[in-house]
Short mmCIF file of C-alpha atoms and ligand atoms in Angstrom, two decimals:
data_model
loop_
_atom_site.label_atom_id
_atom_site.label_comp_id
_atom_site.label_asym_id
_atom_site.label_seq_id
_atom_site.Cartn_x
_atom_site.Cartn_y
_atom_site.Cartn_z
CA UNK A 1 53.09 120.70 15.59
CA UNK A 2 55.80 122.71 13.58
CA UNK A 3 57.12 121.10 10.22
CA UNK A 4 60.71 121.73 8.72
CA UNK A 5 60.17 123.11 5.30
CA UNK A 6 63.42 121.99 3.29
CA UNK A 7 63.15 125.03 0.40
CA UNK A 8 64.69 126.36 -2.81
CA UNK A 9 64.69 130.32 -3.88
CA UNK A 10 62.43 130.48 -7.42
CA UNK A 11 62.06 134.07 -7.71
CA UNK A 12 63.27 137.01 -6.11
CA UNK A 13 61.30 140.52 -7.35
CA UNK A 14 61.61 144.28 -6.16
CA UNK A 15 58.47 145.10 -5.60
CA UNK A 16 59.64 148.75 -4.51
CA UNK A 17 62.55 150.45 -3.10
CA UNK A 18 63.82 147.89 -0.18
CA UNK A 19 60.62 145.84 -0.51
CA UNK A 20 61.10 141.99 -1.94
CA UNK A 21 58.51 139.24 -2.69
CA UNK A 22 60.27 136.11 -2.67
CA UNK A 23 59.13 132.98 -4.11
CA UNK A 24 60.13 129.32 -1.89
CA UNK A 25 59.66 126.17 -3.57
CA UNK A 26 58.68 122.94 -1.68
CA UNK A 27 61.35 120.40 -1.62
CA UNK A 28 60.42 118.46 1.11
CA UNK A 29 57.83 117.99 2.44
CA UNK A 30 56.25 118.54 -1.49
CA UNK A 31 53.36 120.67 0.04
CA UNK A 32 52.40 123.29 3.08
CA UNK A 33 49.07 123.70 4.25
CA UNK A 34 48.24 126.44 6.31
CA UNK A 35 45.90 129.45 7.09
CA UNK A 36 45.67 132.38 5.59
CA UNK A 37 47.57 134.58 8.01
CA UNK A 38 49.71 132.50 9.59
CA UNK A 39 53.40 132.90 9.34
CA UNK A 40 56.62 130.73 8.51
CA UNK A 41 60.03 130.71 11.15
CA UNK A 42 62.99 131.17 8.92
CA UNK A 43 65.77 129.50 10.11
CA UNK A 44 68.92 131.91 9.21
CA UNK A 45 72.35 130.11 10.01
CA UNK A 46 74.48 132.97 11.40
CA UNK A 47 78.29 132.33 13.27
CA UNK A 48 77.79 128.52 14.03
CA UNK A 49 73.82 129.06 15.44
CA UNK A 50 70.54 129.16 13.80
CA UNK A 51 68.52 132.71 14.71
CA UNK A 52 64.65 132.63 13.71
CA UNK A 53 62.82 135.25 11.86
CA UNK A 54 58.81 135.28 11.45
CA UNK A 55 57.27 135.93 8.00
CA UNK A 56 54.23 136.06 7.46
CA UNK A 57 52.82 133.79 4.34
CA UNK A 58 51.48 136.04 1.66
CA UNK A 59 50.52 133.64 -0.84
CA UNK A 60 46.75 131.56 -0.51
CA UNK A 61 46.59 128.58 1.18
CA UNK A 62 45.41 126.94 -2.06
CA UNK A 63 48.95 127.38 -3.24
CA UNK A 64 50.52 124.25 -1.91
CA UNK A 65 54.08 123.37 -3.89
CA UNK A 66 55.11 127.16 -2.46
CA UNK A 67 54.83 130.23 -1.20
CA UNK A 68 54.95 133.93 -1.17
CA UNK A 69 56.66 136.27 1.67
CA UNK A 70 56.70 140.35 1.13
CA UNK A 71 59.68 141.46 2.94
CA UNK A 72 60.92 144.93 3.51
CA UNK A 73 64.65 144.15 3.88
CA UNK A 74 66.06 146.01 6.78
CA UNK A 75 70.04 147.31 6.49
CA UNK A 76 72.32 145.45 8.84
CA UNK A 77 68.98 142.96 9.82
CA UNK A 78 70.09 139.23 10.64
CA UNK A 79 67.26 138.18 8.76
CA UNK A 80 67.03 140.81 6.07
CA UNK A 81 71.17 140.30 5.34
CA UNK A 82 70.55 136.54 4.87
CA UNK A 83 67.53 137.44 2.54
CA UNK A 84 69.43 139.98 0.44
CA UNK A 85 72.44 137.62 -0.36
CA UNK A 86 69.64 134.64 -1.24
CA UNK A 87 69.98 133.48 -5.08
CA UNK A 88 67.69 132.16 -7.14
CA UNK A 89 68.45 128.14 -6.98
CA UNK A 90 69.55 128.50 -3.04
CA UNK A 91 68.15 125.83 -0.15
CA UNK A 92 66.36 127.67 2.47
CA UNK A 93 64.84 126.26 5.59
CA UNK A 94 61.39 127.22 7.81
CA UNK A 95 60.02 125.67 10.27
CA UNK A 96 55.89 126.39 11.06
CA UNK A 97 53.10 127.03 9.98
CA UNK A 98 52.76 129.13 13.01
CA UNK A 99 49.85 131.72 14.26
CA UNK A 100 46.57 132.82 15.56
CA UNK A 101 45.74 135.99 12.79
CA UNK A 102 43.75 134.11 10.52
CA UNK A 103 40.96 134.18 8.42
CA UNK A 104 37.80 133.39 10.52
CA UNK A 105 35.02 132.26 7.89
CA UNK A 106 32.39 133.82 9.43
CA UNK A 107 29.40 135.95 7.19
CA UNK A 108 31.07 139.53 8.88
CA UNK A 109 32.13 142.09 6.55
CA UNK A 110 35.59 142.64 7.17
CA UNK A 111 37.60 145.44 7.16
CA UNK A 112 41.35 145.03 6.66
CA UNK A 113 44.08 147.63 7.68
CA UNK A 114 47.59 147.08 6.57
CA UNK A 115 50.76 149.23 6.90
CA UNK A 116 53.51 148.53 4.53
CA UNK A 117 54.89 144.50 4.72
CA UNK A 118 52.11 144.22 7.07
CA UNK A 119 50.00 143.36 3.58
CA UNK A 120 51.37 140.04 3.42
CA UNK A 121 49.06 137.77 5.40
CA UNK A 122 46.18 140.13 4.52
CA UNK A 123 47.52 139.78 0.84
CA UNK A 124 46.35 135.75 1.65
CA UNK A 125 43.08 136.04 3.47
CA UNK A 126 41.75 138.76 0.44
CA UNK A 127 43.02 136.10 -1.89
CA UNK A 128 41.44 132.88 0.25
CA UNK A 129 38.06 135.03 0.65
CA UNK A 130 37.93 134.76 -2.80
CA UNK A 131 37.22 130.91 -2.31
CA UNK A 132 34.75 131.01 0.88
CA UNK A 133 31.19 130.18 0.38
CA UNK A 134 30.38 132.29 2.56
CA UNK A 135 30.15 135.99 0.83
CA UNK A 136 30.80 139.25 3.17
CA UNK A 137 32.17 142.59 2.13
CA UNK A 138 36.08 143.70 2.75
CA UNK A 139 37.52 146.93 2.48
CA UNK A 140 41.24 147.28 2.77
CA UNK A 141 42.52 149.97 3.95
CA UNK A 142 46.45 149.73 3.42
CA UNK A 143 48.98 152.06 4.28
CA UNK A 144 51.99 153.10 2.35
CA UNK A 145 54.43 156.40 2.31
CA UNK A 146 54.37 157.46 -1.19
CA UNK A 147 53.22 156.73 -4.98
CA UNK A 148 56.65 155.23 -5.33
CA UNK A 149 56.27 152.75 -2.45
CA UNK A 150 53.34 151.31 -4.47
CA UNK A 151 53.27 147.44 -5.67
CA UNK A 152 50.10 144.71 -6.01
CA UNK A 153 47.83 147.71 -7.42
CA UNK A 154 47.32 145.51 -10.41
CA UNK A 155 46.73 142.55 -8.67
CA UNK A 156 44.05 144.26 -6.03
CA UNK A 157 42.52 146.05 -9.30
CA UNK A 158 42.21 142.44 -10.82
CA UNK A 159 40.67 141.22 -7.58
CA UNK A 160 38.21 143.89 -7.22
CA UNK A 161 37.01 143.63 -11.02
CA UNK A 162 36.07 140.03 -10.08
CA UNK A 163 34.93 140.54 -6.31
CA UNK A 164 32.10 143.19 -6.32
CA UNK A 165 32.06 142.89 -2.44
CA UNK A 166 35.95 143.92 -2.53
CA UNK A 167 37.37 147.47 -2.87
CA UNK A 168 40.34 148.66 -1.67
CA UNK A 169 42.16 152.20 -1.18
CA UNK A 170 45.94 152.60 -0.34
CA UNK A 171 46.65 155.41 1.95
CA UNK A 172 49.23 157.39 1.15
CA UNK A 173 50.72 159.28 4.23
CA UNK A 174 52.97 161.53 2.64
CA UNK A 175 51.85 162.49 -0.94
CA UNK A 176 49.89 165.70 -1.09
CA UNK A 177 47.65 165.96 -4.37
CA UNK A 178 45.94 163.01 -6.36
CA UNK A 179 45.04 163.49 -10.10
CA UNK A 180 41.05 162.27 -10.17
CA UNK A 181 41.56 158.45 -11.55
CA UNK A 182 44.42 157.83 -8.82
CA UNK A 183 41.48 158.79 -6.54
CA UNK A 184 39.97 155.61 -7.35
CA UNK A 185 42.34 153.61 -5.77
CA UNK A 186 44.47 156.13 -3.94
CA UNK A 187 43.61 158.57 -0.66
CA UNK A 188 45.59 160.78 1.44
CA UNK A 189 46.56 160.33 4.84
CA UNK A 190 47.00 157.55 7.40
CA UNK A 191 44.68 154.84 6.73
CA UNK A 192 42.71 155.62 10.36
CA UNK A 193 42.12 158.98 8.58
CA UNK A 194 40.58 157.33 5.17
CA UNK A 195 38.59 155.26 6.96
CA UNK A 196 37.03 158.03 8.83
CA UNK A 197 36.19 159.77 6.16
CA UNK A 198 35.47 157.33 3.88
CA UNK A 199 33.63 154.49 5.46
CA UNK A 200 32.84 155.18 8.61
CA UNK A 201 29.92 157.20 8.38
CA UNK A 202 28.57 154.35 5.88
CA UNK A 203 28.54 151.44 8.21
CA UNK A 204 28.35 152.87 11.71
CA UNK A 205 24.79 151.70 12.17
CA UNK A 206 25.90 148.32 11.14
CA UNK A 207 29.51 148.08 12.94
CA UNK A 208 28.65 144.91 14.95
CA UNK A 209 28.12 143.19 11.28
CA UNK A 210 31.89 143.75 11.02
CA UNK A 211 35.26 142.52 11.84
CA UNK A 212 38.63 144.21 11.63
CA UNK A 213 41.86 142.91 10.72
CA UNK A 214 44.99 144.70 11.79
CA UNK A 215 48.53 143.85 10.34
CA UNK A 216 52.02 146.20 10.24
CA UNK A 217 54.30 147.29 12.71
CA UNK A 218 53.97 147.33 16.54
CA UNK A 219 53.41 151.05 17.21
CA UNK A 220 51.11 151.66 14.45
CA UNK A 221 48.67 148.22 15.12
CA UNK A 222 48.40 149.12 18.37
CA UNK A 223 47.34 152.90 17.93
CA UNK A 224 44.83 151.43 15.34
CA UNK A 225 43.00 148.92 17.91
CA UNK A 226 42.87 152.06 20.45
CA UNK A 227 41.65 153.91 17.28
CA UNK A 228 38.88 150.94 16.78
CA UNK A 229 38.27 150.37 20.72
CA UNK A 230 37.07 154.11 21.09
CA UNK A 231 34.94 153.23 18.24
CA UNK A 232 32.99 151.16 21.02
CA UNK A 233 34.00 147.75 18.78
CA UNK A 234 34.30 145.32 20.53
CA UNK A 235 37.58 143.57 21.48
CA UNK A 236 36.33 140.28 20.06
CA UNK A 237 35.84 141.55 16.37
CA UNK A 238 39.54 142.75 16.18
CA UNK A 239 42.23 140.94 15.16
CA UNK A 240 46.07 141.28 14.84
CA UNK A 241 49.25 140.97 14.31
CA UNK A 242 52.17 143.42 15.16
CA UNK A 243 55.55 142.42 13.47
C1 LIG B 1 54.44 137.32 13.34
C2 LIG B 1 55.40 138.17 12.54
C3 LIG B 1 55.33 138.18 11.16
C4 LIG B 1 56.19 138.97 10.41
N1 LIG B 1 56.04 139.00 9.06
C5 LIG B 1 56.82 139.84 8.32
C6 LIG B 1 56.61 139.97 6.91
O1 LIG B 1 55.74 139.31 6.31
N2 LIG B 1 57.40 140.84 6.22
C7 LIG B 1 58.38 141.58 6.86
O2 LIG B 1 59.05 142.37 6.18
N3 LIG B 1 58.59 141.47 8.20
C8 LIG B 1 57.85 140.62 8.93
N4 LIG B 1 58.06 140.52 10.29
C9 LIG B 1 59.25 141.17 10.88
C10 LIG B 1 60.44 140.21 10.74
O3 LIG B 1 60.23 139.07 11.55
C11 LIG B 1 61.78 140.83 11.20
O4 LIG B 1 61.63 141.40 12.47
C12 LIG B 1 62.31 141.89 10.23
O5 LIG B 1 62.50 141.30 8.94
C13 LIG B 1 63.65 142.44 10.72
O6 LIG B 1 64.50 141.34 10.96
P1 LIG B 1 66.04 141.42 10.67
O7 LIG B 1 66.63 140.14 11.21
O8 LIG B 1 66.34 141.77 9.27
O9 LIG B 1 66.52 142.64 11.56
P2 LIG B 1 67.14 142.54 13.05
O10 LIG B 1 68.51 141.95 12.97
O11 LIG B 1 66.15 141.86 13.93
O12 LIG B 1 67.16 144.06 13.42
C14 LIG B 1 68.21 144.94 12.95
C15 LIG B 1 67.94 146.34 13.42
O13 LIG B 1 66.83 146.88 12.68
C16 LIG B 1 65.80 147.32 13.56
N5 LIG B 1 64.54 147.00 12.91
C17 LIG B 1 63.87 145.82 12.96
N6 LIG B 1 62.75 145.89 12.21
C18 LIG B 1 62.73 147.14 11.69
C19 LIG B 1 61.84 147.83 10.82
N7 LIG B 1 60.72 147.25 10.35
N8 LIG B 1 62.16 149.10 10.45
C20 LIG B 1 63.30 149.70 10.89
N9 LIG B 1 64.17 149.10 11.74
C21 LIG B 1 63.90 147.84 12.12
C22 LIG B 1 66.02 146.56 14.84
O14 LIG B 1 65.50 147.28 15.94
C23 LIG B 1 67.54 146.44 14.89
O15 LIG B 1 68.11 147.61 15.40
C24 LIG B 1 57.19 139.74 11.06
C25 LIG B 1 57.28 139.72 12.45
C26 LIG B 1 56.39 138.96 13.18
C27 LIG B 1 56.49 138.98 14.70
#
């Protein structure tokens, strides 16, 4: 069953050029409790009727007195106008939480591919992995334009530091030279390419160990589970969401 979320703004931060994390506050109910990957109904009042937008929770699920969405505001967007114009302090309403992409705590490796917002829920299962008893391996593989379209480095260097069965690389689609320590964190290309390249070949042999977790726009999820079917892995080890 669905909950209304009665919520107040606490923080509002560019993360990069039209991208936003914003911060909601429980008011009432006090707490949320959800999976990591599920997603929250905004309720945006527009011209006398309330519209619904899906966000995706990017925060853990351990967090319980709020939560985290990472949303690319969109000009002219119903949802994304309503977002802009929020101010700290402001009442906000959702209703949810709603889904079927979650975090299945199984001993798989996982590997997780992201394009742009699509990081949010995957933001929350890397961060509620963190917690499972049961340890696997997860590469993320998340896609983004440019160096300047860059945000959460810090926190997935953090994570990885701690998590020696975590690494990450952002794949960055239109950048054309890395200096060597970007290389670290960084590759070139779509993140299909990078993981190709990069870490297919290592864990071919052991694919069926593995599960895949898909998150972004339509177009682009579905090309990557066509991209992972011709792999020969198997429908049943993928999982998505297309926003
Ligand atoms: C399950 C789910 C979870 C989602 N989670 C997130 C999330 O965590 N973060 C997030 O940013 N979004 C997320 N979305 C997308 C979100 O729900 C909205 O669709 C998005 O914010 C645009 O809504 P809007 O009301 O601002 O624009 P609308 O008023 O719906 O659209 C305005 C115009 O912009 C176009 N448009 C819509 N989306 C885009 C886009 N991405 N790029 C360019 N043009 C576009 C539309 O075709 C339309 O012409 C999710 C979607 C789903 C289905």
């Amino acid at each position: 069953m669905l909950i209304l979320y009665q919520t107040q703004l606490t923080k509002k931060i560019n993360l990069a050029s039209n991208v936003y994390l914003f911060e909601f506050s429980l008011i009432e109910p006090k707490e949320i409790s959800f999976l990591a990957g599920q997603y929250l109904i905004l309720l945006v009042p527009s011209k006398g009727e309330t519209i619904s937008r899906l966000y995706s929770i990017a925060s853990p699920p351990w967090q319980k007195n709020s939560f985290e969405l990472v949303v690319e505001l969109i000009e002219g967007g119903v949802g994304s106008t309503y977002l802009k114009n929020l101010k700290i302090g402001d009442k906000a309403l959702f209703k949810g939480p709603a889904g079927m992409f979650t975090l299945k705590e199984t001993s798989k490796n996982k590997v997780f591919f992201a394009t742009g917002t699509g990081i949010a829920p995957i933001r929350s299962m890397i961060m509620e992995s963190q917690k499972l008893e049961v340890k696997s391996q997860k590469f993320l593989f998340w896609g983004l334009r440019k160096k300047e379209d860059v945000y959460f480095l810090d926190e997935f260097k953090k994570i990885k530091e701690k998590d020696k069965n975590f690494e990450f690389k952002i794949c960055l689609s239109k950048e054309t030279s890395l200096s060597k320590v970007e290389s670290d964190f960084f590759s070139l290309g779509h993140v299909d390419y990078v993981f190709e390249k990069e870490l297919f070949p290592k864990i071919k042999k052991t694919i069926f160990d593995f599960e895949f977790y898909l998150c972004g726009g339509r177009v682009v999820v579905e090309s990557l589970r066509q991209f992972l079917l011709q792999k020969n892995i198997p429908q049943s080890a993928i999982f998505f969401e297309k926003f």
